[in-house]
mmCIF file of C-alpha atoms in Angstrom:
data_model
loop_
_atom_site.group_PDB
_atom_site.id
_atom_site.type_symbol
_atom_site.label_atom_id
_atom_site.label_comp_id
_atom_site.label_asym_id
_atom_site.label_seq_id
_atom_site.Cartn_x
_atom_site.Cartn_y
_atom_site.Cartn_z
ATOM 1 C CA UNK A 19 2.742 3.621 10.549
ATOM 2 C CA UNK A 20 1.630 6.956 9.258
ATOM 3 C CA UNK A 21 -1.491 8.012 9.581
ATOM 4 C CA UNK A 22 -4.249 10.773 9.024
ATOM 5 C CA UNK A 23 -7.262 11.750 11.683
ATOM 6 C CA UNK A 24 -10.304 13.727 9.865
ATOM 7 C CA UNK A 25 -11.968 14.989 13.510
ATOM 8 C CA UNK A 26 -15.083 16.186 11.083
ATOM 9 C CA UNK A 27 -17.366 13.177 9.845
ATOM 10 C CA UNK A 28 -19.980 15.859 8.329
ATOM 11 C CA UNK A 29 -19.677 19.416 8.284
ATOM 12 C CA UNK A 30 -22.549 21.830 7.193
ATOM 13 C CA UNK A 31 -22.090 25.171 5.843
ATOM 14 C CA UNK A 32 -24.347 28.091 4.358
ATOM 15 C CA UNK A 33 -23.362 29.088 0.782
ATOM 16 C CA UNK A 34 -20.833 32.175 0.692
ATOM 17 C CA UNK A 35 -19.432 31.209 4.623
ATOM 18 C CA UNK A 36 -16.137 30.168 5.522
ATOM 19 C CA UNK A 37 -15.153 26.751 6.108
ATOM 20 C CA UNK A 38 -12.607 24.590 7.344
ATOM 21 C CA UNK A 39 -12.169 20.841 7.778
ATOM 22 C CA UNK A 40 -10.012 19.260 10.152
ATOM 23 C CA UNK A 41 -7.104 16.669 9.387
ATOM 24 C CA UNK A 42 -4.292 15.774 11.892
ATOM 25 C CA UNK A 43 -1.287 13.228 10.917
ATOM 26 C CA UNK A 44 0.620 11.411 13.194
ATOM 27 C CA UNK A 45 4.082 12.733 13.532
ATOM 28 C CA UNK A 46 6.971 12.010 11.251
ATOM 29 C CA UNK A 47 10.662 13.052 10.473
ATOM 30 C CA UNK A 48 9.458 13.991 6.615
ATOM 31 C CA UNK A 49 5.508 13.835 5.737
ATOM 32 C CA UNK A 50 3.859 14.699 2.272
ATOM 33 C CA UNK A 51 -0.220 15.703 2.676
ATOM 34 C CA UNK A 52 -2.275 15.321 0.625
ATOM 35 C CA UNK A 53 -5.875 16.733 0.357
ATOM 36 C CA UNK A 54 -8.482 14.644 -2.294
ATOM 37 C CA UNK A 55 -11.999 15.820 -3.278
ATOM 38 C CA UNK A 56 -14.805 13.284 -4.659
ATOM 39 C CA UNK A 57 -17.886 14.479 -6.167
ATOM 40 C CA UNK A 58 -20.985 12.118 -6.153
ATOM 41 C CA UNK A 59 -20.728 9.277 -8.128
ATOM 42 C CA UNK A 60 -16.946 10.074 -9.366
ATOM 43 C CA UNK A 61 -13.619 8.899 -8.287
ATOM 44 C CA UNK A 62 -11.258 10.762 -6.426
ATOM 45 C CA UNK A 63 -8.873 14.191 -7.662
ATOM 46 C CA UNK A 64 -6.105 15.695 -6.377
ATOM 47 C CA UNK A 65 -7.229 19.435 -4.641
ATOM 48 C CA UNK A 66 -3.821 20.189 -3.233
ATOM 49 C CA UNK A 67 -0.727 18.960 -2.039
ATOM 50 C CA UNK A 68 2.016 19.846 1.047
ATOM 51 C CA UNK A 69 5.856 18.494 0.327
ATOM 52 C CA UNK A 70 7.891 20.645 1.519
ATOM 53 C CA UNK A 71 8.513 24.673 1.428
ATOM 54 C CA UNK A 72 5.983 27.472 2.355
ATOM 55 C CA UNK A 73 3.671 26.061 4.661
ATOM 56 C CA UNK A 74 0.926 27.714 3.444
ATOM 57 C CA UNK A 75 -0.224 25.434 -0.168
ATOM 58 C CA UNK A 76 -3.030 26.446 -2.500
ATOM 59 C CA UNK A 77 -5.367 24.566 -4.661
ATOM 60 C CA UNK A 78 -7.920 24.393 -7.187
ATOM 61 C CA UNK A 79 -11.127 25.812 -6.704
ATOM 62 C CA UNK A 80 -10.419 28.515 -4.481
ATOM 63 C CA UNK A 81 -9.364 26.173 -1.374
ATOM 64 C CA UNK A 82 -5.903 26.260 0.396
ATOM 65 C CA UNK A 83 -4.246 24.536 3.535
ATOM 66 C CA UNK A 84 -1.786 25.194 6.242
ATOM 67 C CA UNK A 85 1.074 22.458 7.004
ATOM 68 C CA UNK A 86 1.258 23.030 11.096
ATOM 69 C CA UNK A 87 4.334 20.885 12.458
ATOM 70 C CA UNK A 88 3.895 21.726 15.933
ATOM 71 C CA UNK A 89 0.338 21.212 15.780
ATOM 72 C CA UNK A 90 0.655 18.195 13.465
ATOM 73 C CA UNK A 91 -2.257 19.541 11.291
ATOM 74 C CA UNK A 92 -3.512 20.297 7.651
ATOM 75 C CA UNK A 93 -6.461 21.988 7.457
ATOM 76 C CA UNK A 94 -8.130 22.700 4.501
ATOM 77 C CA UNK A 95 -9.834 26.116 4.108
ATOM 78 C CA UNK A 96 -11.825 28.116 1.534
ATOM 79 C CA UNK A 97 -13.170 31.767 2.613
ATOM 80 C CA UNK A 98 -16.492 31.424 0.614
ATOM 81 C CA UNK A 99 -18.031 28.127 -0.452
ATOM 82 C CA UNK A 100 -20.526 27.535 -3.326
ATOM 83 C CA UNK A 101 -22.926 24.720 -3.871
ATOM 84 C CA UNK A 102 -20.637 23.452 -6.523
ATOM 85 C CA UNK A 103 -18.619 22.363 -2.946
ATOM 86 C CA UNK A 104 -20.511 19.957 -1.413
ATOM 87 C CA UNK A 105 -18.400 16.936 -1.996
ATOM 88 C CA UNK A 106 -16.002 14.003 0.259
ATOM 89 C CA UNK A 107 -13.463 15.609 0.846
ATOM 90 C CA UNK A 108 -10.630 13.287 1.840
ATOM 91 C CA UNK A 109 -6.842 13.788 3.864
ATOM 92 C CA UNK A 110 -4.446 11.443 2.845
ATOM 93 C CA UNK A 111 -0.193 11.053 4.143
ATOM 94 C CA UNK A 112 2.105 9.301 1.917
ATOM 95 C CA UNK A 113 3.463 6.013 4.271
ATOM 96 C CA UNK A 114 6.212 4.213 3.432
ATOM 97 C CA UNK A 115 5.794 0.646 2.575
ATOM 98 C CA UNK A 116 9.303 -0.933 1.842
ATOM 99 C CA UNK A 117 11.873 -1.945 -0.351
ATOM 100 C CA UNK A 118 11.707 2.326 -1.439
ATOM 101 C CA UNK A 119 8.175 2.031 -2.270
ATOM 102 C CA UNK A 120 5.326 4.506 -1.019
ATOM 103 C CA UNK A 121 1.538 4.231 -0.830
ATOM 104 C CA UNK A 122 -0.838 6.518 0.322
ATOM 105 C CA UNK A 123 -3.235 6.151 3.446
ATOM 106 C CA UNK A 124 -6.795 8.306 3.393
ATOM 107 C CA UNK A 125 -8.360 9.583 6.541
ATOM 108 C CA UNK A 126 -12.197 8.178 6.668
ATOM 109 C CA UNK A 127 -13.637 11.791 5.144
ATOM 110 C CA UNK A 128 -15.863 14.802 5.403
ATOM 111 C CA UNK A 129 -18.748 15.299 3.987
ATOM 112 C CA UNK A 130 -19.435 18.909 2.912
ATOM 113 C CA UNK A 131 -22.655 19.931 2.466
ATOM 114 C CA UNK A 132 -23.384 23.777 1.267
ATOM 115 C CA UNK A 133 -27.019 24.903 2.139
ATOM 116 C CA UNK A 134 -28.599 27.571 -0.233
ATOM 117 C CA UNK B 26 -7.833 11.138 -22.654
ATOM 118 C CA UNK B 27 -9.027 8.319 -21.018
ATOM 119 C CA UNK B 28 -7.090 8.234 -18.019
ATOM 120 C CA UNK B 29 -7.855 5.615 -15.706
ATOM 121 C CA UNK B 30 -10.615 3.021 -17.324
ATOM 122 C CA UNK B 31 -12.607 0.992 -14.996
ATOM 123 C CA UNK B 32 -14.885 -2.020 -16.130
ATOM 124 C CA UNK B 33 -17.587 -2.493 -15.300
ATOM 125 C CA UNK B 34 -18.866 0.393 -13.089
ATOM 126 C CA UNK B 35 -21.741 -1.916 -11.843
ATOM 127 C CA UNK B 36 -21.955 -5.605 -10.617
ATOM 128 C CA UNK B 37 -24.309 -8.037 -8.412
ATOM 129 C CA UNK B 38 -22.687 -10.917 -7.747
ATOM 130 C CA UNK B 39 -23.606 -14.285 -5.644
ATOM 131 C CA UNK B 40 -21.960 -15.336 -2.557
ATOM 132 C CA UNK B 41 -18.965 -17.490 -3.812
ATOM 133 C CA UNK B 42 -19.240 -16.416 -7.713
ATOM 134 C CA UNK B 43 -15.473 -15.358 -8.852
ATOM 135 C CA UNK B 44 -14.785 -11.664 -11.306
ATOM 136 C CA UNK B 45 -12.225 -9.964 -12.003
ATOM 137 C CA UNK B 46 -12.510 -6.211 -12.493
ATOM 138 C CA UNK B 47 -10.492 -4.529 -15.186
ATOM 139 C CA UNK B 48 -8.487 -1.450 -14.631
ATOM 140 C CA UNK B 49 -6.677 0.091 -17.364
ATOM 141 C CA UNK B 50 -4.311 3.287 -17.912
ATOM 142 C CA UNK B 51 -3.111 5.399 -20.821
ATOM 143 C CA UNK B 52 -0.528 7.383 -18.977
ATOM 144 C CA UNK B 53 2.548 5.107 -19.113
ATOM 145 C CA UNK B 54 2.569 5.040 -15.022
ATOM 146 C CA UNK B 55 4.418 2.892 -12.902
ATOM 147 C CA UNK B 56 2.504 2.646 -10.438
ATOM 148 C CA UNK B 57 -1.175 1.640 -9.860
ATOM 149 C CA UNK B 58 -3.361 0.464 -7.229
ATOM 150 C CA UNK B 59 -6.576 -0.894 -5.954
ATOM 151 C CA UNK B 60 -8.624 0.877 -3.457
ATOM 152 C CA UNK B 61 -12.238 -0.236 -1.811
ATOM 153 C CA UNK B 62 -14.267 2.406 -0.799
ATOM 154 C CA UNK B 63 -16.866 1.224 2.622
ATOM 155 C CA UNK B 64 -19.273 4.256 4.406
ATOM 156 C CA UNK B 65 -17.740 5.909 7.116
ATOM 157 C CA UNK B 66 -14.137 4.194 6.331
ATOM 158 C CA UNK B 67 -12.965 5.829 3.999
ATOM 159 C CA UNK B 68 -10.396 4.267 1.395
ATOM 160 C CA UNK B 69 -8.564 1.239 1.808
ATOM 161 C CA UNK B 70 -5.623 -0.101 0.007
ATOM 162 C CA UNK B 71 -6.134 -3.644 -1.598
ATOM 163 C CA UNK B 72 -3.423 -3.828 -3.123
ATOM 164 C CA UNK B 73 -0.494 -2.159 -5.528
ATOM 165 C CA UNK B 74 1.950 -2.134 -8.092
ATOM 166 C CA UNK B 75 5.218 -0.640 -8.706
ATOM 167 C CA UNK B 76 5.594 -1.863 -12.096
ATOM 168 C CA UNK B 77 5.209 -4.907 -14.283
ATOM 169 C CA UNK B 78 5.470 -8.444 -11.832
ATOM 170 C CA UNK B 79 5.772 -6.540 -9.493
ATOM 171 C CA UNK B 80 2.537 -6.540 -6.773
ATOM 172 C CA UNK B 81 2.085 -6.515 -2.969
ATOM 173 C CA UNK B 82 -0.325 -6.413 -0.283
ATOM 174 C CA UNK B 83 -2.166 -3.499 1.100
ATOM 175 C CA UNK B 84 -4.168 -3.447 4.352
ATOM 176 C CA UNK B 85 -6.917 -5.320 3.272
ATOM 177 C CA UNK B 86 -5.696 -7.911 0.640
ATOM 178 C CA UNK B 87 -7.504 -10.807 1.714
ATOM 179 C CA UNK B 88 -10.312 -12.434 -0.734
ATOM 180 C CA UNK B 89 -8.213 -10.641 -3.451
ATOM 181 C CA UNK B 90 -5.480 -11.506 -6.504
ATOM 182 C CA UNK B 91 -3.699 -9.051 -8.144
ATOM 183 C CA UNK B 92 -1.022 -9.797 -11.606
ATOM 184 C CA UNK B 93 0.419 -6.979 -13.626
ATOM 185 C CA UNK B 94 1.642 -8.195 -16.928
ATOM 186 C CA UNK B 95 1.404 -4.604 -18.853
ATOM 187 C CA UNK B 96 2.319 -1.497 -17.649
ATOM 188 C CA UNK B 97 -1.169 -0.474 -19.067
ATOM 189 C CA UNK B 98 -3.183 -3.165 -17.018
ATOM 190 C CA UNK B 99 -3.862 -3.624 -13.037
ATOM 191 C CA UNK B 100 -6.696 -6.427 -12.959
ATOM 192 C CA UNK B 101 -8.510 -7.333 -9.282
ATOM 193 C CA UNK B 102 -9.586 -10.940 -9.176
ATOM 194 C CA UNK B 103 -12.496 -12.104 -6.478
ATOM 195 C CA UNK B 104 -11.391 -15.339 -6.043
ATOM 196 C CA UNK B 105 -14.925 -16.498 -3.895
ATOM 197 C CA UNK B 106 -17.124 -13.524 -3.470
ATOM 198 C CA UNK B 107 -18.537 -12.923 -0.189
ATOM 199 C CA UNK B 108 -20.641 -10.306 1.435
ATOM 200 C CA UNK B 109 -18.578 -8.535 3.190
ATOM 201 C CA UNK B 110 -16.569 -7.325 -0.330
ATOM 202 C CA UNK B 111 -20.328 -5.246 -1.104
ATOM 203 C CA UNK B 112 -18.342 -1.903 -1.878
ATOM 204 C CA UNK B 113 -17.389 0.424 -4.077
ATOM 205 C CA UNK B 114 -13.867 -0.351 -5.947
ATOM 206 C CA UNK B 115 -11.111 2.256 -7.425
ATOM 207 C CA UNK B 116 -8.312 2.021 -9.324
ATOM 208 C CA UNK B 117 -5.604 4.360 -9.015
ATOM 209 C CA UNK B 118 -1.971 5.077 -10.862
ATOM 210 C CA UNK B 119 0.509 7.330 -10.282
ATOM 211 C CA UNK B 120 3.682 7.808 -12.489
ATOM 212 C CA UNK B 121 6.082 7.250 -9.877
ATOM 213 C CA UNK B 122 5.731 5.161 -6.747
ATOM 214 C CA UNK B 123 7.347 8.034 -4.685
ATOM 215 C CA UNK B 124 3.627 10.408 -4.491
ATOM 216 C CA UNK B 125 5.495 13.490 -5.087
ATOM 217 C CA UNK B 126 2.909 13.819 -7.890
ATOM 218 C CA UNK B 127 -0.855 12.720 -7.116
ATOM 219 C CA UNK B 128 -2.999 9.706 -7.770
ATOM 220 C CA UNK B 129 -5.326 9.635 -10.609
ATOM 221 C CA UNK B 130 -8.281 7.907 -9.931
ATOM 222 C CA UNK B 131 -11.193 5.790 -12.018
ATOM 223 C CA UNK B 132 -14.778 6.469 -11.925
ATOM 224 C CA UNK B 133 -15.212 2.987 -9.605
ATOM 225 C CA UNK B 134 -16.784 -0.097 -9.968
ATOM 226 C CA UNK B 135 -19.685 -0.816 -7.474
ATOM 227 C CA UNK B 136 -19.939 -4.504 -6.234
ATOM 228 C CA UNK B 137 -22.874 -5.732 -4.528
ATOM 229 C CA UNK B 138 -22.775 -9.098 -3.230
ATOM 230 C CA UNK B 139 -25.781 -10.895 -2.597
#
């Protein structure tokens, strides 16, 4: 079964640094990644997506992610965060449940937290 | 545009009570789904739906009854409330079942159960 690893329970950052959190998959003939951002106290949106192409994808808010096959990876990046970032930010792989149907399965999250 | 509609956002229920929390969409998707949300696991799938009568399992179905009647409607049924469902609940839809598009995603419902 497909699957997503988030190696990054918490990660801390200083307004205006880089970031990057961590999100391996396990390894599959096709994959779609996905990367999901919650807010406190709101449900889940959609911050980017890989299917197929460039492996380089960009998203809202200034973030963006690298598909890595060799590596089996999809890191999520943004060159300066704000305090409008701290958030869950969640990996997710699209699994294939049978009879053509498709669900998707979440990594357990990172919590971002920008410090003023 | 309302989206996804959860109801309610808030419940305390007592060990072996019975709800059912509403979900509702105004998008015409196919597809829609129940997730629970637990610290530190992240989100699970309950379970989903591919269109009207049409359900199945997820990876954590048990303690919980799904129907879809309407394309609109995705209602999650507690049949004997027990502790261990204390979480956080979302719905989700998609348009298609394939996830070449994205979820959408309710506000949640947070159970407590006492």
């Amino acid at each position: 079964a497909q699957s997503v690893t988030q190696l990054d329970s918490q990660v801390p950052v200083f307004e205006e640094a880089p970031v990057e959190l961590r999100c391996n998959y396990s390894s599959s003939v096709s994959v779609y990644l996905f990367w999901y951002v919650q807010y406190p106290n709101q449900g889940l949106q959609l911050l980017l997506k890989y299917l197929s192409g460039s492996t380089l994808v960009k998203g809202i808010n200034g973030f963006e992610a690298e598909f890595n096959k060799s590596q089996t990876s999809f890191h999520l990046r943004k060159p300066s965060v704000h305090i409008s970032d701290t958030a869950e930010y969640f990996c997710a792989v699209r699994a294939y449940s049978g009879a053509g149907s498709y669900q998707l399965t979440f990594g357990k999250g990172t919590k971002l937290s920008v410090i003023p | 545009n309302a989206g996804v509609t959860q109801t309610p956002k808030f419940q305390v229920l007592k060990t072996g009570q019975s709800m059912t929390l509403q979900c509702a969409q105004d998008m015409n998707h196919e597809y829609m789904s129940w997730y629970r949300q637990d610290p530190g696991m992240g989100l699970r799938l309950i379970h989903y739906s591919v269109g009207a009568g049409i359900t199945d399992q997820g990876e954590v179905p048990n303690g919980y009854n799904v129907s879809r009647s309407t394309t609109e409607d995705f209602p999650l049924r507690l049949l004997s409330a027990a502790p261990s469902q204390t979480s956080v609940y979302f719905c989700a839809s998609s348009y298609m079942a394939g996830f070449t598009g994205e979820l959408f995603f309710g506000e949640g419902s947070r159970l407590t159960v006492l």
